[in-house]
């Protein structure tokens, strides 16, 4: 690998690490905004429409091929 290729690989690795480290903060900021300042389940009006012990399943149907982005943000929001 050339030195330029090695440098590009290092830059991408650093960027991916920074993104991964920023996910918890960005999700908590989004939740604060959505829930009016305090992250608490009782502040989420949408979530209160479904009982806490309800299991759900969803299917996404699109008219065109696409790329799903944001999986790590979704996981952080659901499982943190």
Coordinates of N, CA and C in Angstrom, one line a residue:
X1 N 0.9 -1.2 0.0 CA 0.0 0.0 0.0 C 0.9 1.2 0.0
X2 N 0.5 2.2 -0.8 CA 1.3 3.5 -0.8 C 1.1 4.3 0.5
X3 N 2.0 5.2 0.7 CA 1.9 6.1 1.9 C 0.6 6.9 1.8
X4 N 0.1 7.3 0.7 CA -1.1 8.0 0.6 C -2.3 7.1 0.9
X5 N -2.2 5.9 0.5 CA -3.3 4.9 0.8 C -3.3 4.6 2.3
X6 N -2.1 4.5 2.9 CA -2.1 4.3 4.4 C -2.6 5.5 5.1
X7 N -2.3 6.7 4.7 CA -2.8 7.9 5.3 C -4.3 8.0 5.2
X8 N -4.9 7.7 4.1 CA -6.3 7.7 3.9 C -7.0 6.7 4.8
X9 N -6.4 5.5 4.9 CA -6.9 4.4 5.8 C -6.9 4.9 7.2
X10 N -5.9 5.6 7.7 CA -5.8 6.1 9.0 C -6.8 7.2 9.3
X11 N -7.0 8.0 8.3 CA -8.0 9.1 8.4 C -9.4 8.5 8.5
X12 N -9.7 7.6 7.7 CA -11.0 6.9 7.8 C -11.2 6.2 9.1
X13 N -10.2 5.5 9.6 CA -10.3 4.9 10.9 C -10.5 5.9 12.0
X14 N -9.8 7.0 12.0 CA -10.0 8.0 13.0 C -11.4 8.6 12.9
X15 N -11.9 8.9 11.7 CA -13.3 9.4 11.6 C -14.3 8.4 12.1
X16 N -14.2 7.2 11.8 CA -15.1 6.2 12.3 C -15.1 6.1 13.8
X17 N -13.9 6.2 14.4 CA -13.8 6.2 15.9 C -14.5 7.4 16.5
X18 N -14.3 8.6 15.9 CA -15.0 9.8 16.4 C -16.5 9.7 16.3
X19 N -17.0 9.1 15.1 CA -18.4 9.0 15.0 C -19.0 8.0 16.0
X20 N -18.3 6.9 16.2 CA -18.8 5.9 17.2 C -18.8 6.5 18.6
X21 N -17.8 7.3 18.9 CA -17.8 7.9 20.3 C -18.8 9.0 20.4
X22 N -19.3 9.6 19.3 CA -20.2 10.7 19.4 C -21.7 10.2 19.4
X23 N -21.9 9.0 19.0 CA -23.3 8.5 18.9 C -24.1 8.6 20.3
X24 N -23.6 8.2 21.4 CA -24.3 8.3 22.6 C -24.7 9.8 22.9
X25 N -23.8 10.7 22.7 CA -24.1 12.1 23.0 C -25.2 12.7 22.0
X26 N -25.0 12.4 20.7 CA -26.0 12.9 19.8 C -27.4 12.3 20.0
X27 N -27.5 11.0 20.4 CA -28.8 10.4 20.7 C -29.4 11.1 21.9
X28 N -28.6 11.3 23.0 CA -29.1 11.9 24.2 C -29.6 13.3 23.9
X29 N -28.9 14.1 23.1 CA -29.3 15.4 22.7 C -30.6 15.4 21.9
X30 N -30.8 14.4 21.0 CA -32.0 14.3 20.3 C -33.2 13.9 21.2
X31 N -32.9 13.0 22.1 CA -34.0 12.6 23.1 C -34.4 13.8 24.0
X32 N -33.4 14.6 24.4 CA -33.7 15.8 25.2 C -34.6 16.7 24.5
X33 N -34.3 16.9 23.2 CA -35.1 17.8 22.4 C -36.5 17.3 22.2
X34 N -36.6 16.0 21.9 CA -37.9 15.4 21.7 C -38.7 15.3 22.9
X35 N -38.1 15.1 24.1 CA -38.8 15.0 25.3 C -38.9 16.2 26.2
X36 N -38.6 17.3 25.6 CA -38.7 18.6 26.3 C -37.7 18.9 27.4
X37 N -36.5 18.4 27.2 CA -35.4 18.7 28.2 C -35.0 17.6 29.1
X38 N -35.9 16.8 29.5 CA -35.5 15.7 30.4 C -35.7 14.3 29.8
X39 N -34.7 13.5 29.8 CA -34.9 12.2 29.2 C -35.6 11.3 30.3
X40 N -36.9 11.1 30.1 CA -37.7 10.2 30.9 C -38.8 9.6 30.1
X41 N -39.0 8.3 30.2 CA -40.1 7.6 29.4 C -41.4 8.3 29.5
X42 N -41.8 8.8 30.7 CA -43.1 9.4 30.9 C -43.3 10.7 30.1
X43 N -42.2 11.3 29.6 CA -42.3 12.5 28.8 C -42.5 12.2 27.4
X44 N -42.4 11.0 26.9 CA -42.5 10.6 25.5 C -44.0 10.3 25.2
X45 N -44.7 11.2 24.7 CA -46.1 11.1 24.4 C -46.3 10.0 23.4
X46 N -45.5 9.9 22.4 CA -45.7 8.9 21.3 C -45.5 7.5 21.9
X47 N -44.5 7.3 22.8 CA -44.3 6.0 23.4 C -45.4 5.5 24.3
X48 N -46.1 6.5 24.9 CA -47.2 6.1 25.8 C -48.4 5.6 25.0
X49 N -48.4 5.7 23.7 CA -49.6 5.1 22.9 C -49.6 3.6 22.9
X50 N -48.4 3.0 23.2 CA -48.3 1.5 23.2 C -47.8 1.1 24.6
X51 N -48.5 0.0 25.1 CA -48.1 -0.5 26.4 C -46.6 -0.9 26.4
X52 N -46.0 -0.8 27.5 CA -44.5 -1.1 27.6 C -44.2 -2.5 27.4
X53 N -45.1 -3.4 27.6 CA -44.8 -4.9 27.4 C -45.2 -5.4 26.0
X54 N -45.6 -4.5 25.2 CA -46.1 -4.8 23.8 C -44.8 -5.1 22.9
X55 N -44.9 -6.2 22.2 CA -43.8 -6.4 21.2 C -44.3 -6.0 19.9
X56 N -43.4 -5.5 19.0 CA -43.8 -5.0 17.7 C -42.9 -5.5 16.6
X57 N -43.3 -5.5 15.4 CA -42.5 -5.9 14.3 C -42.9 -4.9 13.2
X58 N -41.9 -4.5 12.4 CA -42.1 -3.6 11.3 C -41.5 -4.1 10.1
X59 N -42.1 -3.7 9.0 CA -41.5 -4.0 7.6 C -41.4 -2.7 6.9
X60 N -40.3 -2.5 6.3 CA -40.1 -1.3 5.5 C -40.2 -1.7 4.1
X61 N -41.0 -1.0 3.3 CA -41.2 -1.3 1.9 C -40.9 0.0 1.1
X62 N -40.0 -0.2 0.2 CA -39.6 1.0 -0.6 C -39.9 0.7 -2.1
X63 N -40.0 1.8 -2.8 CA -40.3 1.6 -4.3 C -38.9 1.5 -5.0
X64 N -37.9 1.8 -4.4 CA -36.6 1.8 -5.0 C -35.5 1.2 -4.1
X65 N -34.5 0.7 -4.7 CA -33.3 0.2 -3.8 C -32.8 1.4 -3.0
X66 N -32.3 1.1 -1.9 CA -31.8 2.2 -1.0 C -30.7 1.6 -0.1
X67 N -30.2 2.5 0.7 CA -29.2 2.2 1.7 C -29.8 2.6 3.1
X68 N -29.8 1.7 4.0 CA -30.2 2.0 5.4 C -29.1 2.6 6.1
X69 N -29.3 3.8 6.6 CA -28.2 4.5 7.4 C -28.8 4.8 8.8
X70 N -27.9 4.8 9.7 CA -28.2 5.2 11.1 C -28.5 4.1 12.0
X71 N -28.2 2.9 11.7 CA -28.5 1.7 12.5 C -27.9 1.9 13.9
X72 N -26.7 2.4 14.0 CA -26.1 2.5 15.4 C -26.8 3.6 16.2
X73 N -27.4 4.6 15.6 CA -28.1 5.6 16.3 C -29.4 5.0 16.8
X74 N -30.1 4.2 16.0 CA -31.3 3.5 16.4 C -31.0 2.6 17.6
X75 N -30.0 1.8 17.5 CA -29.6 0.9 18.5 C -29.4 1.6 19.8
X76 N -28.7 2.7 19.8 CA -28.4 3.5 20.9 C -29.6 4.1 21.6
X77 N -30.5 4.5 20.7 CA -31.8 5.1 21.3 C -32.7 4.0 21.9
X78 N -32.7 2.8 21.3 CA -33.6 1.8 21.8 C -33.0 1.0 23.0
X79 N -31.7 0.8 23.0 CA -31.1 -0.1 24.0 C -30.2 0.5 25.0
X80 N -30.2 1.9 25.1 CA -29.3 2.5 26.1 C -30.1 2.8 27.3

